[in-house]
Amino acid sequence: MGLAVGLLALLNLGGEAVRPPFDSTHTWLGDADLPRPIFRALELASAVTLLWHAARPIRPAWARLGGAIVLGIGAVLAALDVATFYGVLARGAIHGPAFVPASLVVLVCLGALAANVAMDRAERPRWTLGRAAVCAAVTAASFVAMPLLLMVTLGPTRYERRADCAIVLGARVWDDGTPSLALSDRVDEAIWLHQQGLVRAIVMSGAIDEHNGISEPAVMRARAVAAGVPEASVILDEEGVTSSWTARNGALLMRRHGFSRAIAVTHYYHEPRVKMLFERAGVAVYTVPARMSRRLLKEPWFIVREVLAYWHSFLFQ
């Protein structure tokens, strides 16, 4: 696990240096109120500590103590985010079935890693093919677990706020022009947000199906208008071919209309990646998952696919 966390920290730092905004550390630790250079230095020190510790015992003692302190600072930042989460939850400002923030898991992991680094003086066994295979398997499992953790903590949590608009991510439209269950649920969630007065506009983002020529956003608008949303309050983005394009186009549309805050509406397993992409596009976004009228038959496959898509978006989009 420590190796995976160290590699993630290095990827964040490398991506931020090459193609900012990239770093998604705040997803795990919260918005730490620290100057960026200090935060980056702590992140780099944590990465070095964890990678060093994974390879061999840290020598000398002062380096081991320093590494444990750096990891402990990360645990403290996570603890502050946990306190913030439960404070907001107690005020009723967020809702949802998941009442454990990802930062609580990070707090436990970083605390355990800090203690392990501080007390570890034993020599490591020699590197063998078997040991390398086990290390690689644990690291791979950790990278699979990271987006899954966000899907079951951030994903189902409803950050309902007043915002300028709701941005609805498209899904399949059948050949007869009817929306799929997933798309209907997403649009209905945005309709509810509009009816509650939380948003004044709805951006319907999707693509024009290359096989049947049907526009996902047009179908989405028709459903919203039929439910009483004024047609003038619905904005279409017919170039939202991917989640990345939806975030990019959403940022452009928001600037064009003078909007500053948005609510991203999609399914819970999709929300972590969507939030990351919108933040990289410079959009202040809250997430409200679509309530499902029934479980999707392909939900397990969508979750597996989303794990792979999360890391693809993290690295390349």
CSV table of C-alpha atoms in Angstrom, one decimal:
chain,number,residue,atom,x,y,z
A,1,MET,CA,0.0,0.0,0.0
A,2,GLY,CA,2.8,2.4,0.9
A,3,LEU,CA,4.4,1.9,-2.5
A,4,ALA,CA,1.1,2.8,-4.3
A,5,VAL,CA,0.6,5.9,-2.2
A,6,GLY,CA,4.2,7.0,-2.9
A,7,LEU,CA,3.8,6.4,-6.6
A,8,LEU,CA,0.5,8.4,-6.6
A,9,ALA,CA,2.2,11.3,-4.9
A,10,LEU,CA,5.0,11.3,-7.5
A,11,LEU,CA,2.5,11.1,-10.3
A,12,ASN,CA,0.6,14.1,-8.9
A,13,LEU,CA,3.8,16.1,-8.6
A,14,GLY,CA,5.0,15.2,-12.0
A,15,GLY,CA,1.7,15.9,-13.7
A,16,GLU,CA,1.4,19.2,-11.9
A,17,ALA,CA,4.9,20.2,-13.1
A,18,VAL,CA,4.3,19.2,-16.7
A,19,ARG,CA,0.6,20.0,-17.3
A,20,PRO,CA,-1.2,21.9,-14.5
A,21,PRO,CA,-3.8,21.8,-13.0
A,22,PHE,CA,-3.2,18.1,-12.4
A,23,ASP,CA,-2.6,17.4,-8.7
A,24,SER,CA,-5.7,15.7,-7.1
A,25,THR,CA,-4.2,15.3,-3.6
A,26,HIS,CA,-7.0,17.5,-2.1
A,27,THR,CA,-9.4,14.7,-3.1
A,28,TRP,CA,-7.9,12.6,-0.4
A,29,LEU,CA,-6.7,15.1,2.2
A,30,GLY,CA,-9.2,17.9,1.7
A,31,ASP,CA,-8.3,21.5,0.8
A,32,ALA,CA,-5.4,22.0,3.2
A,33,ASP,CA,-4.9,25.6,4.1
A,34,LEU,CA,-1.2,25.5,3.4
A,35,PRO,CA,0.9,27.6,0.9
A,36,ARG,CA,1.4,25.6,-2.3
A,37,PRO,CA,5.2,25.3,-2.0
A,38,ILE,CA,5.0,23.9,1.5
A,39,PHE,CA,2.3,21.4,0.5
A,40,ARG,CA,4.3,20.3,-2.5
A,41,ALA,CA,7.4,19.9,-0.4
A,42,LEU,CA,5.4,17.7,2.1
A,43,GLU,CA,4.1,15.7,-0.8
A,44,LEU,CA,7.5,15.1,-2.2
A,45,ALA,CA,8.9,14.2,1.2
A,46,SER,CA,6.1,11.7,1.7
A,47,ALA,CA,6.7,10.1,-1.7
A,48,VAL,CA,10.4,9.7,-1.0
A,49,THR,CA,9.7,8.3,2.4
A,50,LEU,CA,7.2,5.7,1.2
A,51,LEU,CA,9.3,4.6,-1.8
A,52,TRP,CA,12.4,4.3,0.3
A,53,HIS,CA,10.6,2.4,3.0
A,54,ALA,CA,9.1,0.0,0.4
A,55,ALA,CA,12.6,-0.8,-0.9
A,56,ARG,CA,14.6,-1.1,2.3
A,57,PRO,CA,14.7,0.1,5.9
A,58,ILE,CA,15.2,3.9,6.2
A,59,ARG,CA,18.7,4.7,7.6
A,60,PRO,CA,19.8,6.8,9.5
A,61,ALA,CA,17.4,7.3,12.4
A,62,TRP,CA,16.9,11.0,11.8
A,63,ALA,CA,15.6,10.2,8.3
A,64,ARG,CA,13.3,7.6,9.6
A,65,LEU,CA,11.9,10.0,12.2
A,66,GLY,CA,11.6,12.8,9.7
A,67,GLY,CA,9.7,10.6,7.3
A,68,ALA,CA,7.3,9.4,10.0
A,69,ILE,CA,6.7,13.1,11.0
A,70,VAL,CA,5.9,14.0,7.3
A,71,LEU,CA,3.4,11.1,7.0
A,72,GLY,CA,2.0,12.2,10.4
A,73,ILE,CA,1.4,15.7,9.1
A,74,GLY,CA,-0.6,14.1,6.2
A,75,ALA,CA,-2.6,12.2,8.7
A,76,VAL,CA,-3.4,15.4,10.6
A,77,LEU,CA,-4.5,17.1,7.4
A,78,ALA,CA,-6.8,14.1,6.7
A,79,ALA,CA,-8.1,14.3,10.3
A,80,LEU,CA,-9.0,18.0,9.7
A,81,ASP,CA,-10.9,17.1,6.6
A,82,VAL,CA,-12.8,14.4,8.5
A,83,ALA,CA,-13.8,16.9,11.1
A,84,THR,CA,-15.0,19.3,8.4
A,85,PHE,CA,-17.0,16.6,6.7
A,86,TYR,CA,-18.8,15.6,9.9
A,87,GLY,CA,-19.4,19.2,10.8
A,88,VAL,CA,-21.1,19.8,7.5
A,89,LEU,CA,-23.0,16.6,7.8
A,90,ALA,CA,-24.3,17.5,11.3
A,91,ARG,CA,-25.6,20.8,9.9
A,92,GLY,CA,-27.5,18.9,7.2
A,93,ALA,CA,-25.7,20.5,4.4
A,94,ILE,CA,-24.9,17.2,2.7
A,95,HIS,CA,-26.9,14.0,2.5
A,96,GLY,CA,-26.4,10.5,1.3
A,97,PRO,CA,-26.0,6.8,2.4
A,98,ALA,CA,-22.2,7.1,2.7
A,99,PHE,CA,-21.3,8.7,6.0
A,100,VAL,CA,-17.6,7.8,5.9
A,101,PRO,CA,-15.4,10.2,4.0
A,102,ALA,CA,-12.4,9.0,2.0
A,103,SER,CA,-10.2,11.1,4.2
A,104,LEU,CA,-11.1,8.9,7.2
A,105,VAL,CA,-9.6,5.9,5.4
A,106,VAL,CA,-6.6,8.0,4.4
A,107,LEU,CA,-6.2,9.1,8.0
A,108,VAL,CA,-6.0,5.4,9.1
A,109,CYS,CA,-3.6,4.4,6.3
A,110,LEU,CA,-1.2,7.4,6.8
A,111,GLY,CA,-1.3,6.9,10.6
A,112,ALA,CA,-0.4,3.2,10.2
A,113,LEU,CA,2.3,4.0,7.6
A,114,ALA,CA,3.8,6.7,9.9
A,115,ALA,CA,4.0,4.3,12.8
A,116,ASN,CA,5.4,1.5,10.6
A,117,VAL,CA,8.2,3.8,9.3
A,118,ALA,CA,9.0,5.1,12.8
A,119,MET,CA,9.4,1.6,14.3
A,120,ASP,CA,10.8,-0.3,11.3
A,121,ARG,CA,14.4,-1.3,11.9
A,122,ALA,CA,14.4,-4.8,10.5
A,123,GLU,CA,16.3,-5.7,7.4
A,124,ARG,CA,14.2,-6.6,4.4
A,125,PRO,CA,14.5,-10.0,2.7
A,126,ARG,CA,16.5,-10.0,-0.5
A,127,TRP,CA,14.5,-9.1,-3.6
A,128,THR,CA,13.4,-12.2,-5.5
A,129,LEU,CA,11.0,-12.7,-8.4
A,130,GLY,CA,8.4,-13.9,-5.9
A,131,ARG,CA,8.7,-10.9,-3.6
A,132,ALA,CA,8.6,-8.5,-6.6
A,133,ALA,CA,5.4,-10.3,-7.9
A,134,VAL,CA,3.7,-9.9,-4.5
A,135,CYS,CA,4.7,-6.3,-4.2
A,136,ALA,CA,3.4,-5.6,-7.8
A,137,ALA,CA,0.1,-7.4,-7.0
A,138,VAL,CA,-0.5,-5.4,-3.7
A,139,THR,CA,0.3,-2.2,-5.5
A,140,ALA,CA,-2.0,-3.0,-8.4
A,141,ALA,CA,-4.8,-3.9,-5.9
A,142,SER,CA,-4.2,-0.6,-4.1
A,143,PHE,CA,-4.6,1.3,-7.4
A,144,VAL,CA,-7.9,-0.5,-8.0
A,145,ALA,CA,-9.1,0.2,-4.5
A,146,MET,CA,-8.5,4.0,-4.7
A,147,PRO,CA,-11.2,4.9,-7.2
A,148,LEU,CA,-13.5,2.3,-5.7
A,149,LEU,CA,-13.1,4.1,-2.4
A,150,LEU,CA,-14.2,7.4,-4.0
A,151,MET,CA,-17.1,5.7,-5.6
A,152,VAL,CA,-18.5,4.5,-2.3
A,153,THR,CA,-17.7,7.7,-0.3
A,154,LEU,CA,-17.7,10.7,-2.5
A,155,GLY,CA,-19.9,9.2,-5.2
A,156,PRO,CA,-23.2,8.6,-3.3
A,157,THR,CA,-22.9,11.8,-1.2
A,158,ARG,CA,-25.3,14.6,-2.2
A,159,TYR,CA,-23.6,18.0,-2.1
A,160,GLU,CA,-26.8,19.9,-2.8
A,161,ARG,CA,-26.1,23.6,-3.0
A,162,ARG,CA,-27.4,26.6,-4.8
A,163,ALA,CA,-25.5,26.9,-8.1
A,164,ASP,CA,-25.9,28.6,-11.4
A,165,CYS,CA,-26.6,25.4,-13.4
A,166,ALA,CA,-26.7,21.7,-13.3
A,167,ILE,CA,-24.6,19.9,-15.9
A,168,VAL,CA,-26.1,16.5,-16.8
A,169,LEU,CA,-23.8,13.9,-18.4
A,170,GLY,CA,-25.4,12.0,-21.2
A,171,ALA,CA,-26.1,8.3,-21.6
A,172,ARG,CA,-27.6,5.9,-24.1
A,173,VAL,CA,-30.7,6.8,-26.2
A,174,TRP,CA,-32.5,3.8,-27.8
A,175,ASP,CA,-33.1,3.7,-31.6
A,176,ASP,CA,-36.7,4.6,-31.1
A,177,GLY,CA,-35.7,7.9,-29.5
A,178,THR,CA,-36.5,6.9,-25.9
A,179,PRO,CA,-33.9,7.6,-23.2
A,180,SER,CA,-32.3,4.7,-21.4
A,181,LEU,CA,-33.0,4.2,-17.7
A,182,ALA,CA,-29.6,5.7,-16.8
A,183,LEU,CA,-30.3,8.8,-18.9
A,184,SER,CA,-33.8,9.2,-17.6
A,185,ASP,CA,-32.6,9.0,-14.0
A,186,ARG,CA,-29.9,11.7,-14.6
A,187,VAL,CA,-32.3,14.1,-16.3
A,188,ASP,CA,-35.0,13.6,-13.6
A,189,GLU,CA,-32.4,14.5,-10.9
A,190,ALA,CA,-31.6,17.7,-12.7
A,191,ILE,CA,-35.3,18.4,-13.0
A,192,TRP,CA,-35.7,18.0,-9.3
A,193,LEU,CA,-32.8,20.4,-8.6
A,194,HIS,CA,-34.5,23.0,-10.9
A,195,GLN,CA,-37.8,22.5,-9.2
A,196,GLN,CA,-36.2,23.0,-5.8
A,197,GLY,CA,-34.7,26.3,-6.9
A,198,LEU,CA,-31.1,25.1,-6.5
A,199,VAL,CA,-30.2,25.8,-10.2
A,200,ARG,CA,-31.7,28.2,-12.7
A,201,ALA,CA,-30.3,26.5,-15.8
A,202,ILE,CA,-29.6,22.9,-16.9
A,203,VAL,CA,-26.9,22.0,-19.4
A,204,MET,CA,-27.7,18.8,-21.2
A,205,SER,CA,-24.4,17.3,-22.4
A,206,GLY,CA,-24.0,14.4,-24.7
A,207,ALA,CA,-23.4,13.4,-28.3
A,208,ILE,CA,-25.3,12.8,-31.5
A,209,ASP,CA,-25.4,9.0,-32.0
A,210,GLU,CA,-23.4,8.2,-35.1
A,211,HIS,CA,-25.6,5.1,-35.8
A,212,ASN,CA,-29.2,6.5,-35.5
A,213,GLY,CA,-28.5,10.2,-35.7
A,214,ILE,CA,-30.4,10.9,-32.5
A,215,SER,CA,-29.1,13.8,-30.3
A,216,GLU,CA,-28.8,12.8,-26.7
A,217,PRO,CA,-29.1,16.4,-25.4
A,218,ALA,CA,-32.2,17.0,-27.5
A,219,VAL,CA,-33.9,13.9,-26.0
A,220,MET,CA,-32.8,15.1,-22.6
A,221,ARG,CA,-34.2,18.6,-23.2
A,222,ALA,CA,-37.6,17.1,-24.3
A,223,ARG,CA,-37.9,15.2,-21.1
A,224,ALA,CA,-37.1,18.2,-19.0
A,225,VAL,CA,-39.5,20.5,-20.9
A,226,ALA,CA,-42.2,17.9,-20.6
A,227,ALA,CA,-41.7,18.0,-16.8
A,228,GLY,CA,-42.2,21.7,-16.7
A,229,VAL,CA,-38.7,23.1,-17.1
A,230,PRO,CA,-38.8,26.2,-19.3
A,231,GLU,CA,-37.1,25.5,-22.6
A,232,ALA,CA,-35.1,28.8,-22.3
A,233,SER,CA,-33.5,27.3,-19.1
A,234,VAL,CA,-32.1,24.3,-21.0
A,235,ILE,CA,-28.7,24.6,-22.7
A,236,LEU,CA,-27.5,22.0,-25.1
A,237,ASP,CA,-24.0,20.7,-25.5
A,238,GLU,CA,-24.1,18.2,-28.4
A,239,GLU,CA,-20.3,17.8,-28.4
A,240,GLY,CA,-20.1,16.1,-25.0
A,241,VAL,CA,-18.7,12.9,-26.6
A,242,THR,CA,-16.7,12.0,-23.5
A,243,SER,CA,-16.7,13.0,-19.9
A,244,SER,CA,-13.5,15.1,-20.6
A,245,TRP,CA,-15.3,16.9,-23.4
A,246,THR,CA,-18.3,17.6,-21.2
A,247,ALA,CA,-16.1,19.2,-18.6
A,248,ARG,CA,-14.2,21.3,-21.2
A,249,ASN,CA,-17.4,22.4,-23.0
A,250,GLY,CA,-19.1,23.0,-19.6
A,251,ALA,CA,-16.4,25.4,-18.6
A,252,LEU,CA,-16.7,27.3,-21.9
A,253,LEU,CA,-20.5,27.5,-21.6
A,254,MET,CA,-20.3,28.7,-18.0
A,255,ARG,CA,-18.0,31.5,-18.9
A,256,ARG,CA,-20.2,32.4,-21.9
A,257,HIS,CA,-23.3,32.6,-19.7
A,258,GLY,CA,-21.5,34.2,-16.7
A,259,PHE,CA,-22.0,31.2,-14.5
A,260,SER,CA,-19.5,30.5,-11.7
A,261,ARG,CA,-20.7,27.3,-9.9
A,262,ALA,CA,-22.2,24.1,-11.2
A,263,ILE,CA,-23.7,20.8,-10.0
A,264,ALA,CA,-22.5,17.8,-11.9
A,265,VAL,CA,-25.3,15.2,-12.3
A,266,THR,CA,-24.4,11.6,-13.2
A,267,HIS,CA,-24.3,8.2,-11.5
A,268,TYR,CA,-22.4,7.7,-8.2
A,269,TYR,CA,-19.7,5.6,-9.7
A,270,HIS,CA,-19.0,8.3,-12.4
A,271,GLU,CA,-19.0,11.3,-10.0
A,272,PRO,CA,-15.3,11.0,-8.7
A,273,ARG,CA,-13.9,11.1,-12.2
A,274,VAL,CA,-16.3,13.8,-13.4
A,275,LYS,CA,-15.4,16.0,-10.4
A,276,MET,CA,-11.7,15.6,-11.1
A,277,LEU,CA,-12.2,16.6,-14.8
A,278,PHE,CA,-14.3,19.6,-14.0
A,279,GLU,CA,-11.8,20.9,-11.5
A,280,ARG,CA,-9.0,20.5,-14.0
A,281,ALA,CA,-11.2,22.5,-16.4
A,282,GLY,CA,-11.4,25.3,-13.8
A,283,VAL,CA,-15.0,24.7,-12.8
A,284,ALA,CA,-16.2,24.9,-9.2
A,285,VAL,CA,-18.4,21.9,-9.1
A,286,TYR,CA,-20.6,20.1,-6.6
A,287,THR,CA,-21.7,16.5,-7.1
A,288,VAL,CA,-25.2,15.2,-6.8
A,289,PRO,CA,-25.6,11.6,-7.9
A,290,ALA,CA,-28.7,10.6,-9.8
A,291,ARG,CA,-31.2,8.6,-7.7
A,292,MET,CA,-31.8,5.3,-9.5
A,293,SER,CA,-35.4,4.3,-10.1
A,294,ARG,CA,-34.0,0.7,-10.1
A,295,ARG,CA,-30.5,-0.8,-10.1
A,296,LEU,CA,-28.9,-1.0,-13.5
A,297,LEU,CA,-28.4,-4.5,-14.9
A,298,LYS,CA,-24.9,-3.5,-16.1
A,299,GLU,CA,-23.9,-1.7,-12.9
A,300,PRO,CA,-21.1,-4.1,-12.0
A,301,TRP,CA,-19.6,-3.7,-15.4
A,302,PHE,CA,-20.0,0.1,-15.3
A,303,ILE,CA,-18.0,0.1,-12.0
A,304,VAL,CA,-15.2,-2.0,-13.4
A,305,ARG,CA,-15.1,0.2,-16.5
A,306,GLU,CA,-15.0,3.3,-14.4
A,307,VAL,CA,-12.0,2.1,-12.4
A,308,LEU,CA,-10.0,1.9,-15.7
A,309,ALA,CA,-11.5,5.1,-17.0
A,310,TYR,CA,-10.6,7.0,-13.8
A,311,TRP,CA,-6.9,6.2,-14.2
A,312,HIS,CA,-7.0,7.0,-17.9
A,313,SER,CA,-8.5,10.4,-17.2
A,314,PHE,CA,-6.2,11.0,-14.3
A,315,LEU,CA,-3.1,10.4,-16.5
A,316,PHE,CA,-4.1,11.7,-19.9
A,317,GLN,CA,-7.1,14.1,-19.7
